[in-house]
Short mmCIF file of C-alpha atoms in Angstrom, two decimals:
data_model
loop_
_atom_site.label_atom_id
_atom_site.label_comp_id
_atom_site.label_asym_id
_atom_site.label_seq_id
_atom_site.Cartn_x
_atom_site.Cartn_y
_atom_site.Cartn_z
CA MET A 332 -10.75 -7.50 5.00
CA SER A 333 -11.28 -5.05 2.16
CA SER A 334 -8.76 -4.62 -0.63
CA SER A 335 -8.01 -1.03 0.37
CA SER A 336 -7.39 -1.93 4.02
CA HIS A 337 -5.14 -4.79 2.92
CA ARG A 338 -3.11 -2.37 0.82
CA SER A 339 -2.73 0.11 3.65
CA GLU A 340 -1.15 -2.53 5.87
CA CYS A 341 1.47 -3.52 3.29
CA SER A 342 4.76 -1.88 2.40
CA TYR A 343 5.59 -0.59 -1.06
CA GLY A 344 8.53 -2.98 -0.94
CA ASP A 345 6.25 -5.92 -0.17
CA ALA A 346 5.05 -8.26 -2.94
CA LEU A 347 1.70 -8.67 -1.18
CA TYR A 348 0.91 -4.98 -1.62
CA TRP A 349 1.58 -5.09 -5.35
CA ASP A 350 -0.15 -8.44 -5.90
CA ASP A 351 -3.25 -7.00 -4.25
CA ARG A 352 -3.03 -3.81 -6.28
CA TYR A 353 -2.67 -5.53 -9.64
CA LEU A 354 -5.50 -7.94 -8.87
CA ALA A 355 -7.73 -4.99 -8.04
CA ASP A 356 -6.69 -2.92 -11.05
CA GLY A 357 -7.05 -5.74 -13.56
CA THR A 358 -5.29 -5.65 -16.94
CA ALA A 359 -5.24 -1.87 -17.42
CA SER A 360 -1.71 -0.64 -18.03
CA PHE A 361 -0.20 2.23 -16.08
CA ASP A 362 3.03 4.18 -16.52
CA TRP A 363 4.45 6.04 -13.52
CA TYR A 364 5.41 9.69 -13.99
CA GLN A 365 6.20 9.88 -17.70
CA ARG A 366 5.33 7.91 -20.83
CA TYR A 367 7.94 6.78 -23.33
CA PRO A 368 7.38 9.59 -25.88
CA ALA A 369 8.44 12.17 -23.26
CA LEU A 370 11.46 10.11 -22.20
CA ARG A 371 12.49 9.02 -25.68
CA PRO A 372 14.95 11.89 -26.35
CA PHE A 373 16.94 11.01 -23.23
CA ILE A 374 16.84 7.26 -23.78
CA ARG A 375 17.86 7.49 -27.44
CA LYS A 376 20.68 9.88 -26.50
CA TYR A 377 22.25 7.55 -23.95
CA VAL A 378 21.04 4.03 -24.78
CA PRO A 379 21.72 2.51 -28.24
CA VAL A 380 18.95 0.30 -29.57
CA SER A 381 21.36 -2.66 -29.54
CA SER A 382 21.78 -2.39 -25.74
CA ARG A 383 20.79 -5.12 -23.36
CA VAL A 384 18.34 -3.32 -21.07
CA LEU A 385 17.01 -4.24 -17.63
CA MET A 386 13.73 -2.68 -16.51
CA VAL A 387 13.45 -2.92 -12.72
CA GLY A 388 9.97 -2.83 -11.20
CA CYS A 389 8.35 -3.04 -14.61
CA GLY A 390 4.77 -3.34 -13.37
CA ASN A 391 2.23 -3.32 -16.20
CA ALA A 392 3.64 -0.24 -17.92
CA LEU A 393 3.80 0.13 -21.69
CA MET A 394 7.35 1.49 -21.49
CA SER A 395 9.14 -1.70 -22.60
CA GLU A 396 6.67 -2.36 -25.40
CA ASP A 397 7.13 1.20 -26.66
CA MET A 398 10.91 0.78 -26.60
CA VAL A 399 10.69 -2.41 -28.68
CA MET A 400 8.41 -0.60 -31.14
CA ASP A 401 11.16 2.02 -31.35
CA GLY A 402 13.82 -0.55 -32.26
CA TYR A 403 15.21 -1.85 -28.95
CA VAL A 404 16.11 -5.52 -29.25
CA SER A 405 16.57 -6.91 -25.72
CA ILE A 406 14.67 -5.82 -22.62
CA SER A 407 14.54 -7.95 -19.48
CA ASN A 408 11.72 -6.90 -17.17
CA ILE A 409 11.56 -7.82 -13.49
CA ASP A 410 9.00 -7.20 -10.78
CA ILE A 411 8.36 -8.41 -7.25
CA SER A 412 4.69 -9.15 -8.02
CA SER A 413 3.97 -12.63 -9.36
CA VAL A 414 0.51 -11.41 -10.38
CA VAL A 415 1.77 -8.74 -12.77
CA ILE A 416 4.59 -10.91 -14.12
CA GLU A 417 2.09 -13.62 -15.06
CA MET A 418 -0.07 -10.99 -16.74
CA MET A 419 2.83 -9.56 -18.72
CA ILE A 420 4.20 -12.95 -19.81
CA LYS A 421 0.82 -13.77 -21.32
CA LYS A 422 0.42 -10.33 -22.87
CA TYR A 423 3.84 -10.28 -24.55
CA GLU A 424 4.50 -13.95 -25.30
CA HIS A 425 4.50 -13.03 -29.00
CA ILE A 426 7.28 -10.41 -28.62
CA PRO A 427 10.65 -12.20 -28.27
CA GLN A 428 12.51 -8.97 -27.45
CA LEU A 429 10.68 -8.80 -24.11
CA GLU A 430 11.46 -11.09 -21.19
CA TYR A 431 9.51 -11.01 -17.91
CA MET A 432 10.80 -12.53 -14.68
CA LEU A 433 9.68 -12.62 -11.06
CA MET A 434 12.52 -10.99 -9.12
CA ASP A 435 13.23 -8.60 -6.26
CA ALA A 436 15.40 -5.66 -7.38
CA ARG A 437 17.24 -5.90 -4.05
CA ASP A 438 18.48 -9.39 -4.95
CA MET A 439 19.20 -9.96 -8.64
CA THR A 440 21.85 -12.64 -8.19
CA PHE A 441 20.22 -14.58 -11.05
CA PHE A 442 22.15 -12.23 -13.35
CA ASN A 443 25.94 -12.22 -13.64
CA ASP A 444 28.09 -9.15 -13.04
CA GLY A 445 28.16 -6.76 -15.99
CA SER A 446 25.17 -8.38 -17.70
CA PHE A 447 23.52 -5.16 -18.87
CA ASP A 448 24.30 -2.03 -20.84
CA CYS A 449 21.45 -0.09 -19.24
CA VAL A 450 19.19 -0.35 -16.20
CA MET A 451 15.95 1.63 -16.33
CA ASP A 452 14.15 2.60 -13.12
CA LYS A 453 10.88 4.52 -13.33
CA GLY A 454 9.58 4.80 -9.78
CA THR A 455 11.03 1.63 -8.25
CA LEU A 456 13.60 3.36 -6.04
CA ASP A 457 10.83 5.74 -5.01
CA SER A 458 8.63 2.82 -3.97
CA LEU A 459 11.39 1.34 -1.83
CA MET A 460 12.03 4.73 -0.26
CA CYS A 461 8.42 4.75 0.93
CA GLY A 462 8.60 1.26 2.44
CA VAL A 463 9.87 -0.43 5.56
CA ASP A 464 13.68 -0.33 6.04
CA ALA A 465 13.86 2.24 3.24
CA PRO A 466 17.57 3.15 3.50
CA LEU A 467 18.68 -0.49 3.51
CA SER A 468 16.34 -1.46 0.68
CA ALA A 469 17.46 1.45 -1.48
CA SER A 470 21.12 0.75 -0.82
CA ARG A 471 20.78 -2.94 -1.71
CA MET A 472 18.99 -2.20 -4.97
CA LEU A 473 21.58 0.36 -6.04
CA GLU A 474 24.44 -2.00 -5.17
CA GLU A 475 22.84 -4.64 -7.37
CA ILE A 476 22.32 -2.20 -10.23
CA ASN A 477 25.95 -1.13 -10.01
CA ARG A 478 27.04 -4.79 -10.09
CA LEU A 479 24.89 -5.66 -13.09
CA LEU A 480 26.04 -2.78 -15.25
CA ARG A 481 29.09 -3.16 -17.46
CA PRO A 482 31.71 -0.38 -17.16
CA GLY A 483 30.35 2.58 -19.07
CA GLY A 484 26.79 1.30 -18.66
CA ILE A 485 23.89 3.62 -17.87
CA TYR A 486 21.55 3.62 -14.87
CA MET A 487 18.65 5.90 -15.80
CA LEU A 488 16.51 6.86 -12.81
CA ILE A 489 13.21 8.67 -13.30
CA THR A 490 11.99 9.89 -9.93
CA TYR A 491 10.19 12.62 -8.02
CA GLY A 492 13.21 12.86 -5.67
CA ASP A 493 15.38 15.95 -5.99
CA PRO A 494 19.18 15.73 -5.61
CA SER A 495 19.11 16.43 -1.86
CA VAL A 496 17.29 13.12 -1.25
CA ARG A 497 18.52 10.98 -4.16
CA ILE A 498 22.20 11.83 -4.73
CA PRO A 499 23.29 10.50 -1.28
CA TYR A 500 21.85 7.08 -2.21
CA ILE A 501 22.99 7.03 -5.83
CA ASN A 502 26.50 8.07 -4.87
CA GLN A 503 26.90 5.61 -2.01
CA PRO A 504 30.29 4.02 -1.18
CA GLY A 505 31.22 1.35 -3.69
CA CYS A 506 29.61 3.17 -6.60
CA ASN A 507 31.39 5.50 -8.99
CA TRP A 508 29.02 7.40 -11.27
CA GLU A 509 29.24 10.26 -13.70
CA ILE A 510 25.83 11.85 -13.16
CA THR A 511 23.94 14.07 -15.57
CA LEU A 512 20.64 15.54 -14.39
CA TYR A 513 17.61 16.58 -16.40
CA ILE A 514 14.32 17.91 -15.08
CA LEU A 515 10.92 17.39 -16.71
CA ALA A 516 7.66 19.05 -15.78
CA ARG A 517 4.73 16.75 -15.06
CA PRO A 518 2.70 15.70 -18.12
CA GLY A 519 0.23 18.44 -18.93
CA TYR A 520 1.83 21.04 -16.67
CA LYS A 521 1.47 24.63 -17.89
CA SER A 522 3.96 27.19 -16.64
CA ALA A 523 2.91 30.71 -15.74
CA GLY A 524 2.84 32.70 -18.94
CA GLY A 525 3.24 29.54 -20.99
CA CYS A 526 7.01 29.85 -21.35
CA SER A 527 9.85 27.71 -20.08
CA LEU A 528 12.61 28.99 -17.81
CA ARG A 529 15.16 26.82 -19.65
CA LYS A 530 16.17 26.77 -23.30
CA SER A 531 15.49 23.06 -23.79
CA ILE A 532 14.51 19.98 -21.82
CA MET A 533 17.68 18.43 -23.23
CA GLU A 534 19.82 21.01 -21.48
CA PRO A 535 21.43 19.34 -18.43
CA VAL A 536 20.76 20.96 -15.08
CA PRO A 537 23.97 22.21 -13.42
CA LEU A 538 24.89 20.64 -10.09
CA THR A 539 27.24 21.87 -7.40
CA ASP A 540 30.43 20.05 -6.45
CA LYS A 541 28.40 18.20 -3.81
CA GLY A 542 25.79 17.13 -6.34
CA GLN A 543 23.06 19.56 -5.35
CA LEU A 544 21.00 22.11 -7.23
CA PRO A 545 22.42 25.64 -7.10
CA VAL A 546 20.79 27.74 -4.37
CA ASP A 547 19.35 30.13 -6.95
CA PHE A 548 17.90 27.40 -9.18
CA VAL A 549 14.17 27.84 -9.85
CA LEU A 550 11.96 24.88 -10.72
CA GLU A 551 9.49 25.57 -13.50
CA ASP A 552 7.14 22.97 -12.01
CA PRO A 553 7.43 22.58 -8.21
CA ASP A 554 6.52 18.90 -8.58
CA SER A 555 8.87 18.15 -11.45
CA HIS A 556 10.27 14.74 -12.32
CA TYR A 557 14.03 14.25 -12.22
CA ILE A 558 16.00 12.15 -14.70
CA TYR A 559 19.37 11.02 -13.36
CA VAL A 560 21.61 9.60 -16.08
CA CYS A 561 24.29 7.71 -14.15
CA LYS A 562 27.23 6.38 -16.15
CA LYS A 563 29.23 3.66 -14.41
CA MET A 564 32.85 4.73 -14.27
CA PRO A 565 35.87 2.44 -13.79
CA GLY A 566 37.17 1.94 -10.26
CA LEU A 567 35.65 2.68 -6.88
CA SER A 568 35.29 6.12 -5.42
CA GLU A 569 33.10 8.05 -3.02
CA SER A 570 33.73 11.27 -4.91
CA PHE A 571 31.02 12.94 -6.95
CA HIS A 572 31.34 13.43 -10.71
CA THR A 573 29.22 15.61 -12.94
CA THR A 574 29.42 15.96 -16.68
CA PRO A 575 31.03 19.14 -18.01
CA GLU A 576 28.58 21.95 -18.61
#
Protein backbone atom coordinates (compact mmCIF):
# COMPACT_ATOMS: atom_id res chain seq x y z
CA MET A 1 0.00 0.00 0.00
CA SER A 2 1.39 3.41 -0.93
CA SER A 3 1.98 6.12 1.64
CA SER A 4 -0.64 8.39 0.10
CA SER A 5 -3.32 5.69 0.07
CA HIS A 6 -2.49 4.84 3.68
CA ARG A 7 -2.98 8.49 4.63
CA SER A 8 -6.32 8.73 2.87
CA GLU A 9 -7.70 5.85 4.92
CA CYS A 10 -6.74 7.40 8.26
CA SER A 11 -8.46 10.07 10.29
CA TYR A 12 -6.84 13.36 11.24
CA GLY A 13 -7.48 12.32 14.84
CA ASP A 14 -5.65 9.03 14.32
CA ALA A 15 -1.99 8.63 15.33
CA LEU A 16 -1.39 6.33 12.35
CA TYR A 17 -2.17 9.13 9.91
CA TRP A 18 0.31 11.49 11.53
CA ASP A 19 3.01 8.85 12.03
CA ASP A 20 2.80 8.07 8.33
CA ARG A 21 2.88 11.73 7.39
CA TYR A 22 5.91 12.59 9.50
CA LEU A 23 7.80 9.54 8.27
CA ALA A 24 7.12 10.61 4.70
CA ASP A 25 7.98 14.28 5.28
CA GLY A 26 11.21 13.60 7.15
CA THR A 27 12.77 16.19 9.45
CA ALA A 28 11.55 19.31 7.64
CA SER A 29 9.65 21.58 10.02
CA PHE A 30 6.23 22.96 9.21
CA ASP A 31 4.06 25.58 10.91
CA TRP A 32 0.32 25.54 10.27
CA TYR A 33 -1.34 28.81 9.26
CA GLN A 34 0.94 31.42 10.81
CA ARG A 35 4.54 31.61 12.00
CA TYR A 36 5.52 33.01 15.38
CA PRO A 37 6.55 36.49 14.16
CA ALA A 38 2.99 37.12 12.95
CA LEU A 39 1.46 35.78 16.17
CA ARG A 40 3.98 37.36 18.52
CA PRO A 41 2.01 40.59 19.20
CA PHE A 42 -0.99 38.59 20.41
CA ILE A 43 1.02 36.10 22.44
CA ARG A 44 3.13 38.78 24.15
CA LYS A 45 -0.03 40.77 24.91
CA TYR A 46 -1.79 37.92 26.71
CA VAL A 47 0.92 35.46 27.79
CA PRO A 48 3.77 36.61 30.08
CA VAL A 49 7.13 35.01 29.37
CA SER A 50 7.07 33.45 32.85
CA SER A 51 3.91 31.47 32.00
CA ARG A 52 3.76 27.71 31.98
CA VAL A 53 2.59 26.99 28.44
CA LEU A 54 1.10 23.85 26.91
CA MET A 55 1.32 23.42 23.13
CA VAL A 56 -1.27 20.87 22.00
CA GLY A 57 -0.63 19.05 18.72
CA CYS A 58 2.86 20.51 18.46
CA GLY A 59 3.91 18.54 15.38
CA ASN A 60 7.35 19.57 14.10
CA ALA A 61 6.62 23.30 14.10
CA LEU A 62 9.20 25.91 15.07
CA MET A 63 6.64 27.78 17.16
CA SER A 64 7.85 26.57 20.58
CA GLU A 65 11.51 27.09 19.70
CA ASP A 66 10.74 30.63 18.55
CA MET A 67 8.89 31.33 21.81
CA VAL A 68 11.88 30.16 23.87
CA MET A 69 14.16 32.36 21.76
CA ASP A 70 11.80 35.21 22.66
CA GLY A 71 12.16 34.57 26.40
CA TYR A 72 9.50 31.99 27.30
CA VAL A 73 10.77 29.69 30.03
CA SER A 74 8.47 26.64 30.16
CA ILE A 75 6.69 25.04 27.21
CA SER A 76 5.30 21.52 27.36
CA ASN A 77 4.60 20.12 23.90
CA ILE A 78 2.32 17.16 23.24
CA ASP A 79 1.38 15.27 20.11
CA ILE A 80 -0.43 12.05 19.26
CA SER A 81 2.36 10.95 16.90
CA SER A 82 5.18 8.96 18.50
CA VAL A 83 7.24 9.53 15.35
CA VAL A 84 7.26 13.32 15.62
CA ILE A 85 7.70 13.30 19.40
CA GLU A 86 10.83 11.16 19.06
CA MET A 87 12.11 13.54 16.40
CA MET A 88 11.49 16.61 18.53
CA ILE A 89 12.99 15.12 21.71
CA LYS A 90 16.22 14.49 19.82
CA LYS A 91 16.17 17.89 18.13
CA TYR A 92 15.62 19.88 21.33
CA GLU A 93 17.35 17.78 23.98
CA HIS A 94 19.73 20.72 24.52
CA ILE A 95 16.92 23.21 25.29
CA PRO A 96 15.64 22.60 28.85
CA GLN A 97 12.73 25.02 28.43
CA LEU A 98 11.12 22.61 25.95
CA GLU A 99 9.47 19.36 26.98
CA TYR A 100 8.01 16.89 24.46
CA MET A 101 5.55 14.16 25.42
CA LEU A 102 3.47 11.59 23.57
CA MET A 103 -0.13 12.41 24.48
CA ASP A 104 -3.63 12.67 23.02
CA ALA A 105 -5.14 16.13 23.54
CA ARG A 106 -8.48 14.45 24.24
CA ASP A 107 -7.01 12.74 27.31
CA MET A 108 -4.40 14.75 29.20
CA THR A 109 -5.01 13.21 32.62
CA PHE A 110 -1.23 13.04 33.10
CA PHE A 111 -1.48 16.72 34.07
CA ASN A 112 -3.24 17.96 37.19
CA ASP A 113 -6.08 20.48 37.15
CA GLY A 114 -4.90 24.07 36.78
CA SER A 115 -1.40 23.07 35.67
CA PHE A 116 -0.99 25.72 32.98
CA ASP A 117 -1.22 29.46 32.52
CA CYS A 118 -1.73 29.15 28.76
CA VAL A 119 -2.71 26.49 26.24
CA MET A 120 -1.75 27.14 22.62
CA ASP A 121 -3.61 25.42 19.78
CA LYS A 122 -2.54 26.08 16.20
CA GLY A 123 -4.64 23.77 14.03
CA THR A 124 -5.22 20.88 16.44
CA LEU A 125 -8.92 21.55 17.01
CA ASP A 126 -9.24 21.93 13.24
CA SER A 127 -7.67 18.51 12.71
CA LEU A 128 -10.08 16.88 15.12
CA MET A 129 -12.99 18.63 13.44
CA CYS A 130 -12.01 16.92 10.19
CA GLY A 131 -11.79 13.46 11.75
CA VAL A 132 -14.09 10.66 12.80
CA ASP A 133 -16.47 11.50 15.69
CA ALA A 134 -15.53 15.16 15.26
CA PRO A 135 -18.04 16.71 17.71
CA LEU A 136 -17.12 14.30 20.50
CA SER A 137 -13.38 14.64 19.89
CA ALA A 138 -13.55 18.43 19.87
CA SER A 139 -15.67 18.52 23.01
CA ARG A 140 -13.30 16.22 24.90
CA MET A 141 -10.24 18.25 23.97
CA LEU A 142 -11.85 21.52 25.02
CA GLU A 143 -13.01 20.02 28.32
CA GLU A 144 -9.44 18.95 29.01
CA ILE A 145 -8.04 22.35 28.10
CA ASN A 146 -10.54 24.03 30.41
CA ARG A 147 -9.54 21.65 33.22
CA LEU A 148 -5.82 22.23 32.76
CA LEU A 149 -5.99 26.00 32.78
CA ARG A 150 -5.78 27.90 36.04
CA PRO A 151 -8.51 30.52 36.63
CA GLY A 152 -7.60 33.51 34.51
CA GLY A 153 -5.52 31.32 32.18
CA ILE A 154 -5.56 31.76 28.42
CA TYR A 155 -6.58 29.30 25.70
CA MET A 156 -5.32 30.75 22.42
CA LEU A 157 -6.83 29.07 19.38
CA ILE A 158 -5.49 29.80 15.90
CA THR A 159 -7.89 28.32 13.35
CA TYR A 160 -9.50 28.71 9.95
CA GLY A 161 -12.92 28.30 11.62
CA ASP A 162 -15.10 31.40 11.85
CA PRO A 163 -17.27 32.05 14.93
CA SER A 164 -20.32 30.28 13.48
CA VAL A 165 -18.46 26.95 13.57
CA ARG A 166 -16.04 27.45 16.48
CA ILE A 167 -17.89 29.45 19.16
CA PRO A 168 -20.48 26.68 19.79
CA TYR A 169 -17.63 24.29 20.67
CA ILE A 170 -15.49 26.76 22.61
CA ASN A 171 -18.47 27.93 24.64
CA GLN A 172 -19.80 24.47 25.46
CA PRO A 173 -21.52 23.72 28.80
CA GLY A 174 -19.03 23.50 31.64
CA CYS A 175 -16.77 26.18 30.19
CA ASN A 176 -16.88 29.86 31.06
CA TRP A 177 -14.72 32.00 28.78
CA GLU A 178 -14.20 35.67 28.12
CA ILE A 179 -13.49 35.58 24.39
CA THR A 180 -11.62 38.18 22.36
CA LEU A 181 -11.39 37.64 18.61
CA TYR A 182 -8.74 38.80 16.17
CA ILE A 183 -8.56 38.07 12.46
CA LEU A 184 -5.36 37.72 10.43
CA ALA A 185 -5.04 37.50 6.67
CA ARG A 186 -3.10 34.54 5.31
CA PRO A 187 0.67 35.04 5.06
CA GLY A 188 1.43 36.90 1.86
CA TYR A 189 -2.16 37.91 1.18
CA LYS A 190 -2.55 41.22 -0.66
CA SER A 191 -5.84 43.06 -0.33
CA ALA A 192 -7.41 44.85 -3.27
CA GLY A 193 -5.82 48.25 -3.48
CA GLY A 194 -3.19 47.25 -0.95
CA CYS A 195 -5.01 48.75 2.03
CA SER A 196 -6.55 47.16 5.09
CA LEU A 197 -10.21 47.51 6.03
CA ARG A 198 -9.27 47.71 9.72
CA LYS A 199 -7.05 50.17 11.57
CA SER A 200 -4.80 47.51 13.09
CA ILE A 201 -4.48 43.75 13.37
CA MET A 202 -4.44 44.33 17.13
CA GLU A 203 -7.92 45.79 17.03
CA PRO A 204 -10.36 43.14 18.36
CA VAL A 205 -13.17 42.13 16.06
CA PRO A 206 -16.60 42.95 17.54
CA LEU A 207 -18.92 40.01 18.19
CA THR A 208 -22.66 39.95 18.71
CA ASP A 209 -24.29 38.91 21.98
CA LYS A 210 -24.43 35.37 20.58
CA GLY A 211 -20.74 35.37 19.73
CA GLN A 212 -21.06 35.83 15.98
CA LEU A 213 -19.64 38.30 13.50
CA PRO A 214 -21.94 41.25 12.77
CA VAL A 215 -23.99 40.70 9.61
CA ASP A 216 -22.30 43.65 7.90
CA PHE A 217 -18.75 42.56 8.77
CA VAL A 218 -16.50 42.27 5.71
CA LEU A 219 -13.47 39.98 5.71
CA GLU A 220 -10.40 41.49 4.12
CA ASP A 221 -9.21 37.99 3.17
CA PRO A 222 -12.04 35.48 2.57
CA ASP A 223 -9.76 32.71 3.86
CA SER A 224 -8.54 34.54 6.94
CA HIS A 225 -7.21 32.91 10.08
CA TYR A 226 -9.04 33.52 13.35
CA ILE A 227 -7.34 34.01 16.72
CA TYR A 228 -9.63 33.30 19.66
CA VAL A 229 -8.18 34.50 22.96
CA CYS A 230 -10.24 32.67 25.58
CA LYS A 231 -9.73 33.70 29.20
CA LYS A 232 -10.94 31.18 31.76
CA MET A 233 -13.38 32.90 34.08
CA PRO A 234 -14.36 31.73 37.59
CA GLY A 235 -17.47 29.58 37.93
CA LEU A 236 -19.51 27.67 35.39
CA SER A 237 -21.83 29.24 32.91
CA GLU A 238 -23.28 28.62 29.47
CA SER A 239 -23.53 32.34 28.81
CA PHE A 240 -21.28 34.07 26.31
CA HIS A 241 -18.84 36.80 27.34
CA THR A 242 -16.97 39.19 25.10
CA THR A 243 -14.43 41.78 26.10
CA PRO A 244 -15.59 45.40 26.10
CA GLU A 245 -15.03 47.18 22.82
